[in-house]
Amino acid sequence: MKETRATTQRKSASSPRRGEMKAVLMREAEAVIDELLDWNEQAGQPTLTQIEEVILKLRKRMSEAMAVTVIEAQEASRPVPGPVCPQCGREMHSKGRKRNTVESRVGSLPVQRGYYYCEACRVGLFPPRSAAGGVGQALERTGGQAGGVAERAGDV
């Protein structure tokens, strides 16, 4: 995914949130790097396994920060109409913002997002996108955790 300076400038101009997202991620990256360097100064002569453990822990933290930043940016750019119910196709209505922990391939992600509900089907949705299409998957709450497309009201 190599980009030229012109490509980056075009993306920056077309996405006002890009600069904010980059600033958040750069702060997190700097904190992760500082933590690694602090650990290295204090570790003496760590084994390869110890080095790998620290690197994997820090990589996980950075991956989670990147995922949360992108997910929350999607929420901020949602269109005015609510998502479509995956059961009946009607527009779902906002129930406000809810905090949830999403289990993803990069780890547990604490996110605060809009929660949508279909009165007719009693289905709730905690989406990064509508259940009817788009890139990725909507997030489903399962046993207090999110991870699929939609949820039945009894599961909330």
Short mmCIF file of N, CA and C in Angstrom, two decimals:
data_model
loop_
_atom_site.label_atom_id
_atom_site.label_comp_id
_atom_site.label_asym_id
_atom_site.label_seq_id
_atom_site.Cartn_x
_atom_site.Cartn_y
_atom_site.Cartn_z
N MET A 1 0.82 -1.19 0.00
CA MET A 1 0.00 0.00 0.00
C MET A 1 0.86 1.24 0.00
N LYS A 2 1.83 1.29 -0.89
CA LYS A 2 2.70 2.45 -0.97
C LYS A 2 1.96 3.59 -1.65
N GLU A 3 2.06 4.77 -1.08
CA GLU A 3 1.38 5.95 -1.61
C GLU A 3 2.39 7.04 -1.91
N THR A 4 2.06 7.84 -2.91
CA THR A 4 2.89 9.01 -3.19
C THR A 4 2.43 10.15 -2.31
N ARG A 5 3.23 11.18 -2.22
CA ARG A 5 2.88 12.37 -1.43
C ARG A 5 1.60 13.00 -1.98
N ALA A 6 1.45 13.03 -3.31
CA ALA A 6 0.25 13.62 -3.93
C ALA A 6 -1.00 12.83 -3.56
N THR A 7 -0.89 11.49 -3.54
CA THR A 7 -2.03 10.66 -3.15
C THR A 7 -2.43 10.95 -1.72
N THR A 8 -1.46 11.05 -0.83
CA THR A 8 -1.73 11.35 0.57
C THR A 8 -2.37 12.72 0.72
N GLN A 9 -1.88 13.72 -0.03
CA GLN A 9 -2.44 15.06 0.06
C GLN A 9 -3.89 15.08 -0.42
N ARG A 10 -4.20 14.33 -1.50
CA ARG A 10 -5.58 14.27 -1.99
C ARG A 10 -6.49 13.65 -0.94
N LYS A 11 -6.03 12.56 -0.32
CA LYS A 11 -6.84 11.91 0.71
C LYS A 11 -7.06 12.84 1.89
N SER A 12 -6.03 13.57 2.28
CA SER A 12 -6.15 14.49 3.41
C SER A 12 -7.17 15.58 3.10
N ALA A 13 -7.15 16.08 1.89
CA ALA A 13 -8.07 17.15 1.52
C ALA A 13 -9.51 16.65 1.46
N SER A 14 -9.71 15.38 1.07
CA SER A 14 -11.06 14.86 0.92
C SER A 14 -11.64 14.32 2.21
N SER A 15 -10.84 14.15 3.24
CA SER A 15 -11.32 13.57 4.48
C SER A 15 -10.86 14.38 5.68
N PRO A 16 -11.72 15.27 6.18
CA PRO A 16 -11.31 16.10 7.32
C PRO A 16 -10.99 15.26 8.56
N ARG A 17 -11.61 14.10 8.69
CA ARG A 17 -11.36 13.23 9.84
C ARG A 17 -10.02 12.51 9.73
N ARG A 18 -9.47 12.42 8.55
CA ARG A 18 -8.21 11.72 8.36
C ARG A 18 -7.11 12.31 9.24
N GLY A 19 -7.01 13.63 9.28
CA GLY A 19 -6.00 14.29 10.10
C GLY A 19 -6.17 13.99 11.58
N GLU A 20 -7.42 14.00 12.04
CA GLU A 20 -7.69 13.68 13.45
C GLU A 20 -7.32 12.23 13.75
N MET A 21 -7.70 11.33 12.85
CA MET A 21 -7.39 9.91 13.04
C MET A 21 -5.88 9.69 13.07
N LYS A 22 -5.19 10.34 12.15
CA LYS A 22 -3.74 10.18 12.09
C LYS A 22 -3.09 10.69 13.37
N ALA A 23 -3.56 11.81 13.88
CA ALA A 23 -3.00 12.37 15.12
C ALA A 23 -3.18 11.40 16.29
N VAL A 24 -4.37 10.82 16.40
CA VAL A 24 -4.64 9.84 17.47
C VAL A 24 -3.70 8.64 17.33
N LEU A 25 -3.58 8.13 16.12
CA LEU A 25 -2.75 6.94 15.90
C LEU A 25 -1.26 7.25 16.08
N MET A 26 -0.83 8.43 15.69
CA MET A 26 0.58 8.79 15.88
C MET A 26 0.91 8.90 17.36
N ARG A 27 -0.01 9.45 18.16
CA ARG A 27 0.22 9.52 19.61
C ARG A 27 0.32 8.12 20.20
N GLU A 28 -0.56 7.23 19.76
CA GLU A 28 -0.52 5.85 20.27
C GLU A 28 0.77 5.15 19.83
N ALA A 29 1.16 5.34 18.57
CA ALA A 29 2.40 4.72 18.07
C ALA A 29 3.60 5.23 18.86
N GLU A 30 3.64 6.52 19.12
CA GLU A 30 4.75 7.09 19.89
C GLU A 30 4.78 6.51 21.31
N ALA A 31 3.61 6.35 21.92
CA ALA A 31 3.55 5.77 23.27
C ALA A 31 4.02 4.32 23.26
N VAL A 32 3.64 3.57 22.24
CA VAL A 32 4.06 2.17 22.12
C VAL A 32 5.57 2.09 21.92
N ILE A 33 6.11 2.93 21.08
CA ILE A 33 7.56 2.94 20.84
C ILE A 33 8.31 3.33 22.11
N ASP A 34 7.82 4.36 22.81
CA ASP A 34 8.46 4.75 24.07
C ASP A 34 8.44 3.61 25.08
N GLU A 35 7.32 2.91 25.15
CA GLU A 35 7.23 1.78 26.08
C GLU A 35 8.24 0.69 25.72
N LEU A 36 8.40 0.41 24.43
CA LEU A 36 9.38 -0.58 23.99
C LEU A 36 10.80 -0.14 24.35
N LEU A 37 11.11 1.11 24.08
CA LEU A 37 12.46 1.61 24.37
C LEU A 37 12.74 1.65 25.87
N ASP A 38 11.74 2.03 26.68
CA ASP A 38 11.90 2.00 28.14
C ASP A 38 12.15 0.57 28.61
N TRP A 39 11.37 -0.37 28.09
CA TRP A 39 11.54 -1.77 28.46
C TRP A 39 12.95 -2.25 28.08
N ASN A 40 13.39 -1.90 26.88
CA ASN A 40 14.70 -2.32 26.40
C ASN A 40 15.82 -1.81 27.30
N GLU A 41 15.69 -0.56 27.77
CA GLU A 41 16.71 0.01 28.65
C GLU A 41 16.76 -0.70 30.00
N GLN A 42 15.62 -1.20 30.46
CA GLN A 42 15.55 -1.83 31.78
C GLN A 42 15.75 -3.34 31.72
N ALA A 43 15.63 -3.95 30.56
CA ALA A 43 15.61 -5.41 30.44
C ALA A 43 16.99 -6.06 30.54
N GLY A 44 18.05 -5.32 30.39
CA GLY A 44 19.37 -5.94 30.43
C GLY A 44 19.64 -6.72 29.15
N GLN A 45 19.72 -8.02 29.28
CA GLN A 45 19.96 -8.91 28.14
C GLN A 45 18.78 -9.87 27.99
N PRO A 46 17.65 -9.40 27.47
CA PRO A 46 16.48 -10.27 27.37
C PRO A 46 16.69 -11.38 26.34
N THR A 47 15.99 -12.48 26.56
CA THR A 47 16.03 -13.58 25.60
C THR A 47 15.16 -13.22 24.40
N LEU A 48 15.31 -13.97 23.33
CA LEU A 48 14.48 -13.75 22.15
C LEU A 48 13.00 -13.91 22.51
N THR A 49 12.69 -14.89 23.34
CA THR A 49 11.30 -15.11 23.75
C THR A 49 10.76 -13.91 24.51
N GLN A 50 11.53 -13.32 25.40
CA GLN A 50 11.09 -12.14 26.14
C GLN A 50 10.86 -10.96 25.20
N ILE A 51 11.76 -10.79 24.25
CA ILE A 51 11.61 -9.71 23.26
C ILE A 51 10.33 -9.92 22.46
N GLU A 52 10.11 -11.16 22.00
CA GLU A 52 8.90 -11.46 21.23
C GLU A 52 7.63 -11.20 22.03
N GLU A 53 7.63 -11.57 23.30
CA GLU A 53 6.45 -11.35 24.15
C GLU A 53 6.11 -9.87 24.25
N VAL A 54 7.12 -9.04 24.46
CA VAL A 54 6.89 -7.60 24.56
C VAL A 54 6.40 -7.04 23.23
N ILE A 55 7.05 -7.45 22.14
CA ILE A 55 6.67 -6.96 20.81
C ILE A 55 5.23 -7.36 20.49
N LEU A 56 4.86 -8.62 20.77
CA LEU A 56 3.50 -9.07 20.48
C LEU A 56 2.47 -8.31 21.30
N LYS A 57 2.78 -8.04 22.56
CA LYS A 57 1.87 -7.28 23.42
C LYS A 57 1.68 -5.87 22.87
N LEU A 58 2.78 -5.23 22.47
CA LEU A 58 2.70 -3.87 21.95
C LEU A 58 2.02 -3.83 20.58
N ARG A 59 2.28 -4.84 19.77
CA ARG A 59 1.64 -4.92 18.46
C ARG A 59 0.12 -5.06 18.62
N LYS A 60 -0.29 -5.88 19.57
CA LYS A 60 -1.72 -6.06 19.84
C LYS A 60 -2.36 -4.74 20.26
N ARG A 61 -1.68 -4.02 21.14
CA ARG A 61 -2.21 -2.73 21.60
C ARG A 61 -2.35 -1.75 20.43
N MET A 62 -1.37 -1.70 19.55
CA MET A 62 -1.42 -0.79 18.41
C MET A 62 -2.51 -1.22 17.43
N SER A 63 -2.63 -2.53 17.20
CA SER A 63 -3.67 -3.04 16.30
C SER A 63 -5.05 -2.69 16.82
N GLU A 64 -5.26 -2.84 18.12
CA GLU A 64 -6.55 -2.49 18.72
C GLU A 64 -6.83 -1.00 18.57
N ALA A 65 -5.83 -0.17 18.79
CA ALA A 65 -6.01 1.28 18.65
C ALA A 65 -6.38 1.64 17.21
N MET A 66 -5.73 1.01 16.24
CA MET A 66 -6.04 1.29 14.84
C MET A 66 -7.46 0.87 14.51
N ALA A 67 -7.86 -0.31 14.96
CA ALA A 67 -9.21 -0.80 14.67
C ALA A 67 -10.27 0.10 15.30
N VAL A 68 -10.10 0.46 16.57
CA VAL A 68 -11.07 1.33 17.25
C VAL A 68 -11.16 2.68 16.55
N THR A 69 -10.04 3.23 16.14
CA THR A 69 -10.04 4.53 15.47
C THR A 69 -10.82 4.48 14.16
N VAL A 70 -10.61 3.43 13.37
CA VAL A 70 -11.32 3.30 12.10
C VAL A 70 -12.81 3.04 12.33
N ILE A 71 -13.14 2.18 13.29
CA ILE A 71 -14.55 1.88 13.58
C ILE A 71 -15.28 3.14 14.03
N GLU A 72 -14.68 3.90 14.93
CA GLU A 72 -15.33 5.11 15.42
C GLU A 72 -15.45 6.18 14.33
N ALA A 73 -14.52 6.21 13.40
CA ALA A 73 -14.61 7.16 12.28
C ALA A 73 -15.76 6.79 11.36
N GLN A 74 -16.01 5.49 11.18
CA GLN A 74 -17.15 5.06 10.37
C GLN A 74 -18.44 5.53 11.01
N GLU A 75 -18.54 5.43 12.31
CA GLU A 75 -19.73 5.87 13.03
C GLU A 75 -19.96 7.36 12.80
N ALA A 76 -18.90 8.13 12.84
CA ALA A 76 -19.02 9.59 12.70
C ALA A 76 -19.49 9.98 11.30
N SER A 77 -19.25 9.13 10.32
CA SER A 77 -19.62 9.48 8.95
C SER A 77 -20.89 8.77 8.48
N ARG A 78 -21.66 8.20 9.39
CA ARG A 78 -22.90 7.50 9.03
C ARG A 78 -23.90 8.47 8.40
N PRO A 79 -24.64 8.00 7.40
CA PRO A 79 -25.67 8.85 6.82
C PRO A 79 -26.82 9.04 7.82
N VAL A 80 -27.66 10.04 7.58
CA VAL A 80 -28.76 10.36 8.49
C VAL A 80 -29.74 9.20 8.66
N PRO A 81 -30.20 8.52 7.58
CA PRO A 81 -31.13 7.42 7.81
C PRO A 81 -30.44 6.29 8.57
N GLY A 82 -31.22 5.60 9.39
CA GLY A 82 -30.69 4.46 10.13
C GLY A 82 -30.47 3.28 9.20
N PRO A 83 -29.76 2.26 9.68
CA PRO A 83 -29.54 1.07 8.86
C PRO A 83 -30.85 0.31 8.64
N VAL A 84 -30.83 -0.58 7.67
CA VAL A 84 -32.00 -1.39 7.34
C VAL A 84 -31.99 -2.65 8.19
N CYS A 85 -33.15 -3.03 8.70
CA CYS A 85 -33.28 -4.25 9.50
C CYS A 85 -32.95 -5.47 8.64
N PRO A 86 -32.08 -6.35 9.11
CA PRO A 86 -31.73 -7.53 8.33
C PRO A 86 -32.89 -8.53 8.22
N GLN A 87 -33.91 -8.41 9.09
CA GLN A 87 -35.05 -9.33 9.08
C GLN A 87 -36.15 -8.87 8.12
N CYS A 88 -36.60 -7.60 8.27
CA CYS A 88 -37.78 -7.15 7.53
C CYS A 88 -37.48 -6.08 6.48
N GLY A 89 -36.28 -5.50 6.50
CA GLY A 89 -35.92 -4.49 5.52
C GLY A 89 -36.36 -3.07 5.87
N ARG A 90 -37.02 -2.88 7.01
CA ARG A 90 -37.43 -1.54 7.43
C ARG A 90 -36.25 -0.79 8.03
N GLU A 91 -36.38 0.55 8.04
CA GLU A 91 -35.33 1.35 8.66
C GLU A 91 -35.34 1.12 10.17
N MET A 92 -34.15 0.93 10.73
CA MET A 92 -34.02 0.77 12.17
C MET A 92 -33.85 2.16 12.78
N HIS A 93 -34.26 2.32 14.04
CA HIS A 93 -34.21 3.62 14.70
C HIS A 93 -33.14 3.64 15.79
N SER A 94 -32.52 4.78 15.94
CA SER A 94 -31.44 4.93 16.91
C SER A 94 -31.96 4.84 18.33
N LYS A 95 -31.22 4.15 19.15
CA LYS A 95 -31.50 4.07 20.59
C LYS A 95 -30.40 4.78 21.37
N GLY A 96 -29.67 5.66 20.67
CA GLY A 96 -28.59 6.39 21.31
C GLY A 96 -27.26 5.65 21.20
N ARG A 97 -26.28 6.19 21.88
CA ARG A 97 -24.94 5.60 21.84
C ARG A 97 -24.78 4.63 22.99
N LYS A 98 -24.14 3.51 22.70
CA LYS A 98 -23.89 2.50 23.72
C LYS A 98 -22.42 2.12 23.66
N ARG A 99 -21.90 1.78 24.82
CA ARG A 99 -20.51 1.31 24.92
C ARG A 99 -20.56 -0.21 24.90
N ASN A 100 -19.64 -0.81 24.16
CA ASN A 100 -19.58 -2.26 24.07
C ASN A 100 -18.15 -2.69 23.84
N THR A 101 -17.87 -3.93 24.12
CA THR A 101 -16.57 -4.51 23.80
C THR A 101 -16.77 -5.44 22.62
N VAL A 102 -16.04 -5.19 21.57
CA VAL A 102 -16.13 -5.97 20.35
C VAL A 102 -14.96 -6.94 20.31
N GLU A 103 -15.25 -8.22 20.15
CA GLU A 103 -14.19 -9.20 19.99
C GLU A 103 -13.85 -9.26 18.50
N SER A 104 -12.63 -8.93 18.16
CA SER A 104 -12.23 -8.93 16.75
C SER A 104 -10.97 -9.77 16.60
N ARG A 105 -10.51 -9.91 15.37
CA ARG A 105 -9.29 -10.68 15.14
C ARG A 105 -8.06 -9.98 15.68
N VAL A 106 -8.14 -8.68 15.96
CA VAL A 106 -6.99 -7.97 16.53
C VAL A 106 -7.09 -7.82 18.04
N GLY A 107 -8.17 -8.32 18.64
CA GLY A 107 -8.31 -8.27 20.09
C GLY A 107 -9.63 -7.67 20.52
N SER A 108 -9.77 -7.45 21.83
CA SER A 108 -10.97 -6.84 22.39
C SER A 108 -10.91 -5.33 22.16
N LEU A 109 -11.96 -4.80 21.55
CA LEU A 109 -11.98 -3.39 21.20
C LEU A 109 -13.11 -2.68 21.95
N PRO A 110 -12.79 -1.76 22.86
CA PRO A 110 -13.84 -1.00 23.52
C PRO A 110 -14.32 0.11 22.59
N VAL A 111 -15.58 0.03 22.17
CA VAL A 111 -16.11 1.04 21.25
C VAL A 111 -17.41 1.62 21.79
N GLN A 112 -17.66 2.87 21.46
CA GLN A 112 -18.92 3.52 21.79
C GLN A 112 -19.53 3.93 20.46
N ARG A 113 -20.71 3.40 20.16
CA ARG A 113 -21.32 3.61 18.86
C ARG A 113 -22.82 3.75 18.99
N GLY A 114 -23.42 4.18 17.89
CA GLY A 114 -24.88 4.23 17.85
C GLY A 114 -25.44 2.82 17.89
N TYR A 115 -26.56 2.66 18.57
CA TYR A 115 -27.24 1.37 18.64
C TYR A 115 -28.60 1.56 17.98
N TYR A 116 -28.96 0.67 17.07
CA TYR A 116 -30.20 0.78 16.30
C TYR A 116 -31.11 -0.40 16.62
N TYR A 117 -32.43 -0.15 16.53
CA TYR A 117 -33.38 -1.17 16.94
C TYR A 117 -34.58 -1.18 16.00
N CYS A 118 -35.06 -2.37 15.65
CA CYS A 118 -36.27 -2.54 14.85
C CYS A 118 -37.38 -3.00 15.79
N GLU A 119 -38.39 -2.13 15.98
CA GLU A 119 -39.52 -2.46 16.86
C GLU A 119 -40.28 -3.68 16.35
N ALA A 120 -40.47 -3.79 15.04
CA ALA A 120 -41.26 -4.88 14.47
C ALA A 120 -40.62 -6.24 14.72
N CYS A 121 -39.32 -6.34 14.53
CA CYS A 121 -38.63 -7.63 14.65
C CYS A 121 -37.94 -7.83 15.99
N ARG A 122 -37.87 -6.76 16.77
CA ARG A 122 -37.16 -6.80 18.05
C ARG A 122 -35.70 -7.22 17.85
N VAL A 123 -35.09 -6.60 16.85
CA VAL A 123 -33.69 -6.87 16.51
C VAL A 123 -32.90 -5.59 16.73
N GLY A 124 -31.76 -5.70 17.40
CA GLY A 124 -30.89 -4.57 17.61
C GLY A 124 -29.63 -4.71 16.78
N LEU A 125 -28.99 -3.58 16.49
CA LEU A 125 -27.79 -3.58 15.67
C LEU A 125 -26.80 -2.57 16.24
N PHE A 126 -25.57 -2.99 16.37
CA PHE A 126 -24.48 -2.16 16.88
C PHE A 126 -23.47 -2.10 15.74
N PRO A 127 -23.73 -1.30 14.71
CA PRO A 127 -22.99 -1.44 13.45
C PRO A 127 -21.79 -0.53 13.23
N PRO A 128 -20.82 -1.05 12.45
CA PRO A 128 -19.91 -0.15 11.78
C PRO A 128 -20.44 0.13 10.38
N ARG A 129 -21.47 -0.57 9.96
CA ARG A 129 -22.15 -0.37 8.68
C ARG A 129 -23.54 -0.97 8.81
N SER A 130 -24.42 -0.73 7.85
CA SER A 130 -25.76 -1.30 7.93
C SER A 130 -25.68 -2.80 7.67
N ALA A 131 -26.66 -3.53 8.16
CA ALA A 131 -26.68 -4.98 7.99
C ALA A 131 -26.98 -5.37 6.55
N ALA A 132 -27.44 -4.42 5.73
CA ALA A 132 -27.86 -4.73 4.37
C ALA A 132 -26.73 -4.70 3.34
N GLY A 133 -25.53 -4.35 3.70
CA GLY A 133 -24.46 -4.36 2.72
C GLY A 133 -23.29 -3.51 3.14
N GLY A 134 -22.29 -3.47 2.29
CA GLY A 134 -21.12 -2.66 2.58
C GLY A 134 -19.92 -3.50 2.95
N VAL A 135 -18.82 -2.84 3.17
CA VAL A 135 -17.58 -3.52 3.50
C VAL A 135 -17.61 -3.93 4.96
N GLY A 136 -17.13 -5.10 5.26
CA GLY A 136 -17.06 -5.56 6.65
C GLY A 136 -18.38 -6.14 7.10
N GLN A 137 -18.53 -6.24 8.40
CA GLN A 137 -19.71 -6.82 9.00
C GLN A 137 -20.23 -5.91 10.08
N ALA A 138 -21.52 -5.91 10.28
CA ALA A 138 -22.06 -5.19 11.44
C ALA A 138 -21.63 -5.97 12.68
N LEU A 139 -21.64 -5.31 13.81
CA LEU A 139 -21.20 -5.95 15.04
C LEU A 139 -22.39 -6.45 15.82
N GLU A 140 -22.33 -7.70 16.23
CA GLU A 140 -23.42 -8.29 16.99
C GLU A 140 -23.01 -8.49 18.42
N ARG A 141 -23.92 -8.18 19.30
CA ARG A 141 -23.68 -8.43 20.71
C ARG A 141 -24.04 -9.89 20.97
N THR A 142 -23.09 -10.65 21.51
CA THR A 142 -23.35 -12.04 21.87
C THR A 142 -22.83 -12.26 23.26
N GLY A 143 -23.71 -12.45 24.20
CA GLY A 143 -23.31 -12.63 25.59
C GLY A 143 -22.54 -11.45 26.14
N GLY A 144 -22.97 -10.22 25.78
CA GLY A 144 -22.28 -9.03 26.27
C GLY A 144 -21.14 -8.60 25.38
N GLN A 145 -20.78 -9.42 24.41
CA GLN A 145 -19.70 -9.12 23.49
C GLN A 145 -20.30 -8.93 22.11
N ALA A 146 -19.64 -8.17 21.26
CA ALA A 146 -20.13 -7.98 19.91
C ALA A 146 -19.31 -8.83 18.95
N GLY A 147 -19.92 -9.23 17.80
CA GLY A 147 -19.15 -10.02 16.87
C GLY A 147 -19.80 -10.49 15.60
N GLY A 148 -21.04 -10.19 15.20
CA GLY A 148 -21.64 -10.68 13.97
C GLY A 148 -22.51 -9.67 13.28
N VAL A 149 -23.83 -9.92 13.05
CA VAL A 149 -24.65 -8.97 12.29
C VAL A 149 -25.72 -8.28 13.12
N ALA A 150 -26.60 -8.99 13.74
CA ALA A 150 -27.68 -8.35 14.51
C ALA A 150 -28.01 -9.18 15.72
N GLU A 151 -28.82 -8.63 16.60
CA GLU A 151 -29.17 -9.36 17.81
C GLU A 151 -30.66 -9.31 18.06
N ARG A 152 -31.18 -10.33 18.68
CA ARG A 152 -32.58 -10.36 19.12
C ARG A 152 -32.69 -9.56 20.40
N ALA A 153 -33.81 -8.95 20.62
CA ALA A 153 -34.00 -8.10 21.80
C ALA A 153 -33.73 -8.87 23.09
N GLY A 154 -34.04 -10.14 23.15
CA GLY A 154 -33.81 -10.93 24.34
C GLY A 154 -32.34 -11.14 24.66
N ASP A 155 -31.46 -10.94 23.67
CA ASP A 155 -30.03 -11.14 23.87
C ASP A 155 -29.34 -9.92 24.45
N VAL A 156 -30.03 -8.76 24.48
CA VAL A 156 -29.39 -7.51 24.90
C VAL A 156 -29.13 -7.51 26.38
#
